[in-house]
């Protein structure tokens, strides 16, 4: 979830400027879901309103409320970031076999356009110390996940299979 939320943080301003309401809606949907999951009800509700506005193509509402949503997100992020950094030190090694199983599950998520499954798997991978030599692959996968690029993810994973 963290990766999708970070994707929202970095990509939403560009999507807003481009008027790309479909992808904007996907990003704020991720923020809405993760916020709800951690109990940040106000942030989740704000993201839900902007997701609905994106679905309707209501540029005026999005432009009026985007800044407030991002300010609320930044405030929460500032409070939670130290906790995430502290938890990063406690990564456990992931065996190659388990990593391969996660890749297979990611491929299924990409084929099914399963954003929730993708987020859950990416969270599992982000918490683990990856097998040696797998960081570059994970970086490529992460970029696709952050951009909700299921086709790119599928391509990367198919190349990995061959």
mmCIF file with all atom_site columns, C-alpha atoms in Angstrom:
data_model
loop_
_atom_site.group_PDB
_atom_site.id
_atom_site.type_symbol
_atom_site.label_atom_id
_atom_site.label_alt_id
_atom_site.label_comp_id
_atom_site.label_asym_id
_atom_site.label_entity_id
_atom_site.label_seq_id
_atom_site.pdbx_PDB_ins_code
_atom_site.Cartn_x
_atom_site.Cartn_y
_atom_site.Cartn_z
_atom_site.occupancy
_atom_site.B_iso_or_equiv
_atom_site.pdbx_formal_charge
_atom_site.auth_seq_id
_atom_site.auth_comp_id
_atom_site.auth_asym_id
_atom_site.auth_atom_id
_atom_site.pdbx_PDB_model_num
ATOM 1   C CA . UNK A 1 1   ? 0.000   0.000   0.000   1.00 0.00 ? 1   UNK A CA 1
ATOM 2   C CA . UNK A 1 2   ? 2.825   2.341   0.846   1.00 0.00 ? 2   UNK A CA 1
ATOM 3   C CA . UNK A 1 3   ? 4.042   2.313   -2.755  1.00 0.00 ? 3   UNK A CA 1
ATOM 4   C CA . UNK A 1 4   ? 0.654   3.184   -4.165  1.00 0.00 ? 4   UNK A CA 1
ATOM 5   C CA . UNK A 1 5   ? 0.238   5.960   -1.676  1.00 0.00 ? 5   UNK A CA 1
ATOM 6   C CA . UNK A 1 6   ? 3.670   7.314   -2.541  1.00 0.00 ? 6   UNK A CA 1
ATOM 7   C CA . UNK A 1 7   ? 2.625   7.093   -6.192  1.00 0.00 ? 7   UNK A CA 1
ATOM 8   C CA . UNK A 1 8   ? -0.316  9.315   -5.363  1.00 0.00 ? 8   UNK A CA 1
ATOM 9   C CA . UNK A 1 9   ? 1.928   11.788  -3.620  1.00 0.00 ? 9   UNK A CA 1
ATOM 10  C CA . UNK A 1 10  ? 4.252   12.119  -6.598  1.00 0.00 ? 10  UNK A CA 1
ATOM 11  C CA . UNK A 1 11  ? 1.969   11.487  -9.575  1.00 0.00 ? 11  UNK A CA 1
ATOM 12  C CA . UNK A 1 12  ? -1.279  13.238  -8.609  1.00 0.00 ? 12  UNK A CA 1
ATOM 13  C CA . UNK A 1 13  ? 0.022   16.767  -9.246  1.00 0.00 ? 13  UNK A CA 1
ATOM 14  C CA . UNK A 1 14  ? 1.082   15.726  -12.768 1.00 0.00 ? 14  UNK A CA 1
ATOM 15  C CA . UNK A 1 15  ? -2.217  13.972  -13.419 1.00 0.00 ? 15  UNK A CA 1
ATOM 16  C CA . UNK A 1 16  ? -4.089  17.002  -12.091 1.00 0.00 ? 16  UNK A CA 1
ATOM 17  C CA . UNK A 1 17  ? -2.161  19.329  -14.421 1.00 0.00 ? 17  UNK A CA 1
ATOM 18  C CA . UNK A 1 18  ? -2.825  17.008  -17.374 1.00 0.00 ? 18  UNK A CA 1
ATOM 19  C CA . UNK A 1 19  ? -6.517  16.591  -16.547 1.00 0.00 ? 19  UNK A CA 1
ATOM 20  C CA . UNK A 1 20  ? -6.031  12.804  -16.543 1.00 0.00 ? 20  UNK A CA 1
ATOM 21  C CA . UNK A 1 21  ? -9.021  12.025  -14.329 1.00 0.00 ? 21  UNK A CA 1
ATOM 22  C CA . UNK A 1 22  ? -8.976  8.263   -14.937 1.00 0.00 ? 22  UNK A CA 1
ATOM 23  C CA . UNK A 1 23  ? -5.459  7.808   -13.556 1.00 0.00 ? 23  UNK A CA 1
ATOM 24  C CA . UNK A 1 24  ? -5.988  10.493  -10.923 1.00 0.00 ? 24  UNK A CA 1
ATOM 25  C CA . UNK A 1 25  ? -8.986  8.516   -9.689  1.00 0.00 ? 25  UNK A CA 1
ATOM 26  C CA . UNK A 1 26  ? -6.878  5.346   -9.482  1.00 0.00 ? 26  UNK A CA 1
ATOM 27  C CA . UNK A 1 27  ? -4.232  7.111   -7.396  1.00 0.00 ? 27  UNK A CA 1
ATOM 28  C CA . UNK A 1 28  ? -6.678  8.683   -4.946  1.00 0.00 ? 28  UNK A CA 1
ATOM 29  C CA . UNK A 1 29  ? -8.485  5.332   -4.719  1.00 0.00 ? 29  UNK A CA 1
ATOM 30  C CA . UNK A 1 30  ? -5.222  3.844   -3.384  1.00 0.00 ? 30  UNK A CA 1
ATOM 31  C CA . UNK A 1 31  ? -4.870  6.699   -0.915  1.00 0.00 ? 31  UNK A CA 1
ATOM 32  C CA . UNK A 1 32  ? -8.489  6.216   0.168   1.00 0.00 ? 32  UNK A CA 1
ATOM 33  C CA . UNK A 1 33  ? -8.039  2.484   0.737   1.00 0.00 ? 33  UNK A CA 1
ATOM 34  C CA . UNK A 1 34  ? -4.761  2.718   2.634   1.00 0.00 ? 34  UNK A CA 1
ATOM 35  C CA . UNK A 1 35  ? -6.013  5.622   4.725   1.00 0.00 ? 35  UNK A CA 1
ATOM 36  C CA . UNK A 1 36  ? -9.103  3.674   5.704   1.00 0.00 ? 36  UNK A CA 1
ATOM 37  C CA . UNK A 1 37  ? -6.968  0.631   6.497   1.00 0.00 ? 37  UNK A CA 1
ATOM 38  C CA . UNK A 1 38  ? -4.834  2.566   9.008   1.00 0.00 ? 38  UNK A CA 1
ATOM 39  C CA . UNK A 1 39  ? -7.771  4.445   10.527  1.00 0.00 ? 39  UNK A CA 1
ATOM 40  C CA . UNK A 1 40  ? -7.131  7.849   8.930   1.00 0.00 ? 40  UNK A CA 1
ATOM 41  C CA . UNK A 1 41  ? -10.844 8.363   8.355   1.00 0.00 ? 41  UNK A CA 1
ATOM 42  C CA . UNK A 1 42  ? -10.719 12.051  7.419   1.00 0.00 ? 42  UNK A CA 1
ATOM 43  C CA . UNK A 1 43  ? -8.025  11.477  4.815   1.00 0.00 ? 43  UNK A CA 1
ATOM 44  C CA . UNK A 1 44  ? -9.914  8.474   3.448   1.00 0.00 ? 44  UNK A CA 1
ATOM 45  C CA . UNK A 1 45  ? -13.129 10.477  3.165   1.00 0.00 ? 45  UNK A CA 1
ATOM 46  C CA . UNK A 1 46  ? -11.344 13.322  1.382   1.00 0.00 ? 46  UNK A CA 1
ATOM 47  C CA . UNK A 1 47  ? -9.775  10.873  -1.060  1.00 0.00 ? 47  UNK A CA 1
ATOM 48  C CA . UNK A 1 48  ? -13.176 9.240   -1.623  1.00 0.00 ? 48  UNK A CA 1
ATOM 49  C CA . UNK A 1 49  ? -14.697 12.616  -2.529  1.00 0.00 ? 49  UNK A CA 1
ATOM 50  C CA . UNK A 1 50  ? -11.910 13.283  -5.039  1.00 0.00 ? 50  UNK A CA 1
ATOM 51  C CA . UNK A 1 51  ? -12.196 9.762   -6.435  1.00 0.00 ? 51  UNK A CA 1
ATOM 52  C CA . UNK A 1 52  ? -15.911 10.382  -7.023  1.00 0.00 ? 52  UNK A CA 1
ATOM 53  C CA . UNK A 1 53  ? -15.128 13.752  -8.605  1.00 0.00 ? 53  UNK A CA 1
ATOM 54  C CA . UNK A 1 54  ? -12.571 12.085  -10.897 1.00 0.00 ? 54  UNK A CA 1
ATOM 55  C CA . UNK A 1 55  ? -15.150 9.477   -11.898 1.00 0.00 ? 55  UNK A CA 1
ATOM 56  C CA . UNK A 1 56  ? -17.521 12.314  -12.835 1.00 0.00 ? 56  UNK A CA 1
ATOM 57  C CA . UNK A 1 57  ? -14.756 14.319  -14.537 1.00 0.00 ? 57  UNK A CA 1
ATOM 58  C CA . UNK A 1 58  ? -15.453 17.235  -12.169 1.00 0.00 ? 58  UNK A CA 1
ATOM 59  C CA . UNK A 1 59  ? -12.234 19.198  -12.691 1.00 0.00 ? 59  UNK A CA 1
ATOM 60  C CA . UNK A 1 60  ? -13.441 22.153  -10.630 1.00 0.00 ? 60  UNK A CA 1
ATOM 61  C CA . UNK A 1 61  ? -14.044 20.058  -7.492  1.00 0.00 ? 61  UNK A CA 1
ATOM 62  C CA . UNK A 1 62  ? -10.728 18.262  -7.902  1.00 0.00 ? 62  UNK A CA 1
ATOM 63  C CA . UNK A 1 63  ? -8.796  21.501  -8.329  1.00 0.00 ? 63  UNK A CA 1
ATOM 64  C CA . UNK A 1 64  ? -10.562 23.071  -5.338  1.00 0.00 ? 64  UNK A CA 1
ATOM 65  C CA . UNK A 1 65  ? -9.849  20.165  -2.987  1.00 0.00 ? 65  UNK A CA 1
ATOM 66  C CA . UNK A 1 66  ? -6.619  18.571  -4.216  1.00 0.00 ? 66  UNK A CA 1
ATOM 67  C CA . UNK A 1 67  ? -4.376  20.909  -2.202  1.00 0.00 ? 67  UNK A CA 1
ATOM 68  C CA . UNK A 1 68  ? -6.236  20.198  1.028   1.00 0.00 ? 68  UNK A CA 1
ATOM 69  C CA . UNK A 1 69  ? -6.050  16.447  0.459   1.00 0.00 ? 69  UNK A CA 1
ATOM 70  C CA . UNK A 1 70  ? -2.317  16.563  -0.227  1.00 0.00 ? 70  UNK A CA 1
ATOM 71  C CA . UNK A 1 71  ? -1.725  18.804  2.821   1.00 0.00 ? 71  UNK A CA 1
ATOM 72  C CA . UNK A 1 72  ? -3.633  16.313  4.998   1.00 0.00 ? 72  UNK A CA 1
ATOM 73  C CA . UNK A 1 73  ? -1.629  13.470  3.477   1.00 0.00 ? 73  UNK A CA 1
ATOM 74  C CA . UNK A 1 74  ? 1.689   15.263  4.056   1.00 0.00 ? 74  UNK A CA 1
ATOM 75  C CA . UNK A 1 75  ? 0.762   15.938  7.686   1.00 0.00 ? 75  UNK A CA 1
ATOM 76  C CA . UNK A 1 76  ? -0.036  12.269  8.278   1.00 0.00 ? 76  UNK A CA 1
ATOM 77  C CA . UNK A 1 77  ? 3.028   11.133  6.333   1.00 0.00 ? 77  UNK A CA 1
ATOM 78  C CA . UNK A 1 78  ? 5.220   13.356  8.494   1.00 0.00 ? 78  UNK A CA 1
ATOM 79  C CA . UNK A 1 79  ? 3.877   11.661  11.614  1.00 0.00 ? 79  UNK A CA 1
ATOM 80  C CA . UNK A 1 80  ? 4.170   8.108   10.252  1.00 0.00 ? 80  UNK A CA 1
ATOM 81  C CA . UNK A 1 81  ? 7.478   8.318   8.385   1.00 0.00 ? 81  UNK A CA 1
ATOM 82  C CA . UNK A 1 82  ? 9.639   7.851   11.516  1.00 0.00 ? 82  UNK A CA 1
ATOM 83  C CA . UNK A 1 83  ? 7.681   4.686   12.346  1.00 0.00 ? 83  UNK A CA 1
ATOM 84  C CA . UNK A 1 84  ? 8.236   3.303   8.848   1.00 0.00 ? 84  UNK A CA 1
ATOM 85  C CA . UNK A 1 85  ? 11.948  4.051   9.075   1.00 0.00 ? 85  UNK A CA 1
ATOM 86  C CA . UNK A 1 86  ? 12.190  2.297   12.449  1.00 0.00 ? 86  UNK A CA 1
ATOM 87  C CA . UNK A 1 87  ? 10.418  -0.754  11.043  1.00 0.00 ? 87  UNK A CA 1
ATOM 88  C CA . UNK A 1 88  ? 12.695  -0.851  8.014   1.00 0.00 ? 88  UNK A CA 1
ATOM 89  C CA . UNK A 1 89  ? 15.570  -2.016  10.181  1.00 0.00 ? 89  UNK A CA 1
ATOM 90  C CA . UNK A 1 90  ? 13.733  -5.228  11.094  1.00 0.00 ? 90  UNK A CA 1
ATOM 91  C CA . UNK A 1 91  ? 13.569  -6.836  7.637   1.00 0.00 ? 91  UNK A CA 1
ATOM 92  C CA . UNK A 1 92  ? 13.765  -10.604 7.501   1.00 0.00 ? 92  UNK A CA 1
ATOM 93  C CA . UNK A 1 93  ? 15.479  -12.440 4.662   1.00 0.00 ? 93  UNK A CA 1
ATOM 94  C CA . UNK A 1 94  ? 13.141  -13.838 2.019   1.00 0.00 ? 94  UNK A CA 1
ATOM 95  C CA . UNK A 1 95  ? 14.282  -17.135 0.480   1.00 0.00 ? 95  UNK A CA 1
ATOM 96  C CA . UNK A 1 96  ? 14.493  -17.282 -3.329  1.00 0.00 ? 96  UNK A CA 1
ATOM 97  C CA . UNK A 1 97  ? 11.664  -19.837 -3.464  1.00 0.00 ? 97  UNK A CA 1
ATOM 98  C CA . UNK A 1 98  ? 9.296   -17.537 -1.582  1.00 0.00 ? 98  UNK A CA 1
ATOM 99  C CA . UNK A 1 99  ? 10.345  -14.607 -3.775  1.00 0.00 ? 99  UNK A CA 1
ATOM 100 C CA . UNK A 1 100 ? 9.515   -16.682 -6.871  1.00 0.00 ? 100 UNK A CA 1
ATOM 101 C CA . UNK A 1 101 ? 6.108   -17.517 -5.404  1.00 0.00 ? 101 UNK A CA 1
ATOM 102 C CA . UNK A 1 102 ? 5.444   -13.820 -4.827  1.00 0.00 ? 102 UNK A CA 1
ATOM 103 C CA . UNK A 1 103 ? 6.418   -13.091 -8.453  1.00 0.00 ? 103 UNK A CA 1
ATOM 104 C CA . UNK A 1 104 ? 3.931   -15.708 -9.662  1.00 0.00 ? 104 UNK A CA 1
ATOM 105 C CA . UNK A 1 105 ? 1.225   -14.160 -7.489  1.00 0.00 ? 105 UNK A CA 1
ATOM 106 C CA . UNK A 1 106 ? 2.118   -10.679 -8.805  1.00 0.00 ? 106 UNK A CA 1
ATOM 107 C CA . UNK A 1 107 ? 1.713   -11.965 -12.350 1.00 0.00 ? 107 UNK A CA 1
ATOM 108 C CA . UNK A 1 108 ? -1.772  -13.243 -11.497 1.00 0.00 ? 108 UNK A CA 1
ATOM 109 C CA . UNK A 1 109 ? -2.648  -9.846  -10.029 1.00 0.00 ? 109 UNK A CA 1
ATOM 110 C CA . UNK A 1 110 ? -1.395  -8.113  -13.175 1.00 0.00 ? 110 UNK A CA 1
ATOM 111 C CA . UNK A 1 111 ? -3.440  -10.419 -15.390 1.00 0.00 ? 111 UNK A CA 1
ATOM 112 C CA . UNK A 1 112 ? -6.569  -9.837  -13.286 1.00 0.00 ? 112 UNK A CA 1
ATOM 113 C CA . UNK A 1 113 ? -5.950  -6.081  -12.808 1.00 0.00 ? 113 UNK A CA 1
ATOM 114 C CA . UNK A 1 114 ? -6.147  -6.753  -9.059  1.00 0.00 ? 114 UNK A CA 1
ATOM 115 C CA . UNK A 1 115 ? -4.949  -3.551  -7.382  1.00 0.00 ? 115 UNK A CA 1
ATOM 116 C CA . UNK A 1 116 ? -5.633  -4.727  -3.827  1.00 0.00 ? 116 UNK A CA 1
ATOM 117 C CA . UNK A 1 117 ? -3.737  -7.977  -4.380  1.00 0.00 ? 117 UNK A CA 1
ATOM 118 C CA . UNK A 1 118 ? -0.886  -6.050  -5.987  1.00 0.00 ? 118 UNK A CA 1
ATOM 119 C CA . UNK A 1 119 ? -0.698  -3.665  -3.036  1.00 0.00 ? 119 UNK A CA 1
ATOM 120 C CA . UNK A 1 120 ? -0.682  -6.522  -0.511  1.00 0.00 ? 120 UNK A CA 1
ATOM 121 C CA . UNK A 1 121 ? 2.087   -8.381  -2.322  1.00 0.00 ? 121 UNK A CA 1
ATOM 122 C CA . UNK A 1 122 ? 4.173   -5.249  -2.770  1.00 0.00 ? 122 UNK A CA 1
ATOM 123 C CA . UNK A 1 123 ? 3.845   -4.554  0.953   1.00 0.00 ? 123 UNK A CA 1
ATOM 124 C CA . UNK A 1 124 ? 5.082   -8.075  1.725   1.00 0.00 ? 124 UNK A CA 1
ATOM 125 C CA . UNK A 1 125 ? 8.043   -7.647  -0.603  1.00 0.00 ? 125 UNK A CA 1
ATOM 126 C CA . UNK A 1 126 ? 8.884   -4.192  0.731   1.00 0.00 ? 126 UNK A CA 1
ATOM 127 C CA . UNK A 1 127 ? 9.049   -5.566  4.285   1.00 0.00 ? 127 UNK A CA 1
ATOM 128 C CA . UNK A 1 128 ? 11.515  -8.304  3.365   1.00 0.00 ? 128 UNK A CA 1
ATOM 129 C CA . UNK A 1 129 ? 15.206  -8.459  2.689   1.00 0.00 ? 129 UNK A CA 1
ATOM 130 C CA . UNK A 1 130 ? 15.152  -9.681  -0.892  1.00 0.00 ? 130 UNK A CA 1
ATOM 131 C CA . UNK A 1 131 ? 17.340  -12.486 -2.216  1.00 0.00 ? 131 UNK A CA 1
ATOM 132 C CA . UNK A 1 132 ? 20.728  -11.342 -3.487  1.00 0.00 ? 132 UNK A CA 1
ATOM 133 C CA . UNK A 1 133 ? 20.636  -9.851  -6.964  1.00 0.00 ? 133 UNK A CA 1
ATOM 134 C CA . UNK A 1 134 ? 16.854  -9.266  -6.998  1.00 0.00 ? 134 UNK A CA 1
ATOM 135 C CA . UNK A 1 135 ? 16.833  -5.574  -6.079  1.00 0.00 ? 135 UNK A CA 1
ATOM 136 C CA . UNK A 1 136 ? 16.852  -4.326  -9.690  1.00 0.00 ? 136 UNK A CA 1
ATOM 137 C CA . UNK A 1 137 ? 13.897  -6.551  -10.590 1.00 0.00 ? 137 UNK A CA 1
ATOM 138 C CA . UNK A 1 138 ? 12.031  -5.359  -7.505  1.00 0.00 ? 138 UNK A CA 1
ATOM 139 C CA . UNK A 1 139 ? 12.768  -1.752  -8.463  1.00 0.00 ? 139 UNK A CA 1
ATOM 140 C CA . UNK A 1 140 ? 11.241  -2.282  -11.924 1.00 0.00 ? 140 UNK A CA 1
ATOM 141 C CA . UNK A 1 141 ? 8.221   -4.026  -10.418 1.00 0.00 ? 141 UNK A CA 1
ATOM 142 C CA . UNK A 1 142 ? 7.825   -1.211  -7.880  1.00 0.00 ? 142 UNK A CA 1
ATOM 143 C CA . UNK A 1 143 ? 7.768   1.445   -10.595 1.00 0.00 ? 143 UNK A CA 1
ATOM 144 C CA . UNK A 1 144 ? 4.999   -0.421  -12.381 1.00 0.00 ? 144 UNK A CA 1
ATOM 145 C CA . UNK A 1 145 ? 3.059   -0.856  -9.139  1.00 0.00 ? 145 UNK A CA 1
ATOM 146 C CA . UNK A 1 146 ? 3.423   2.835   -8.247  1.00 0.00 ? 146 UNK A CA 1
ATOM 147 C CA . UNK A 1 147 ? 2.075   3.808   -11.669 1.00 0.00 ? 147 UNK A CA 1
ATOM 148 C CA . UNK A 1 148 ? -0.624  1.108   -11.659 1.00 0.00 ? 148 UNK A CA 1
ATOM 149 C CA . UNK A 1 149 ? 0.938   -0.185  -14.884 1.00 0.00 ? 149 UNK A CA 1
ATOM 150 C CA . UNK A 1 150 ? -0.454  -3.709  -15.058 1.00 0.00 ? 150 UNK A CA 1
ATOM 151 C CA . UNK A 1 151 ? 0.674   -4.235  -18.646 1.00 0.00 ? 151 UNK A CA 1
ATOM 152 C CA . UNK A 1 152 ? 4.244   -3.188  -17.870 1.00 0.00 ? 152 UNK A CA 1
ATOM 153 C CA . UNK A 1 153 ? 4.245   -5.394  -14.779 1.00 0.00 ? 153 UNK A CA 1
ATOM 154 C CA . UNK A 1 154 ? 2.987   -8.357  -16.755 1.00 0.00 ? 154 UNK A CA 1
ATOM 155 C CA . UNK A 1 155 ? 5.709   -7.815  -19.376 1.00 0.00 ? 155 UNK A CA 1
ATOM 156 C CA . UNK A 1 156 ? 8.469   -7.656  -16.745 1.00 0.00 ? 156 UNK A CA 1
ATOM 157 C CA . UNK A 1 157 ? 7.229   -10.813 -15.068 1.00 0.00 ? 157 UNK A CA 1
ATOM 158 C CA . UNK A 1 158 ? 6.886   -12.676 -18.369 1.00 0.00 ? 158 UNK A CA 1
ATOM 159 C CA . UNK A 1 159 ? 10.482  -11.738 -19.227 1.00 0.00 ? 159 UNK A CA 1
ATOM 160 C CA . UNK A 1 160 ? 11.532  -13.038 -15.815 1.00 0.00 ? 160 UNK A CA 1
ATOM 161 C CA . UNK A 1 161 ? 9.767   -16.365 -16.521 1.00 0.00 ? 161 UNK A CA 1
ATOM 162 C CA . UNK A 1 162 ? 11.635  -16.916 -19.771 1.00 0.00 ? 162 UNK A CA 1
#
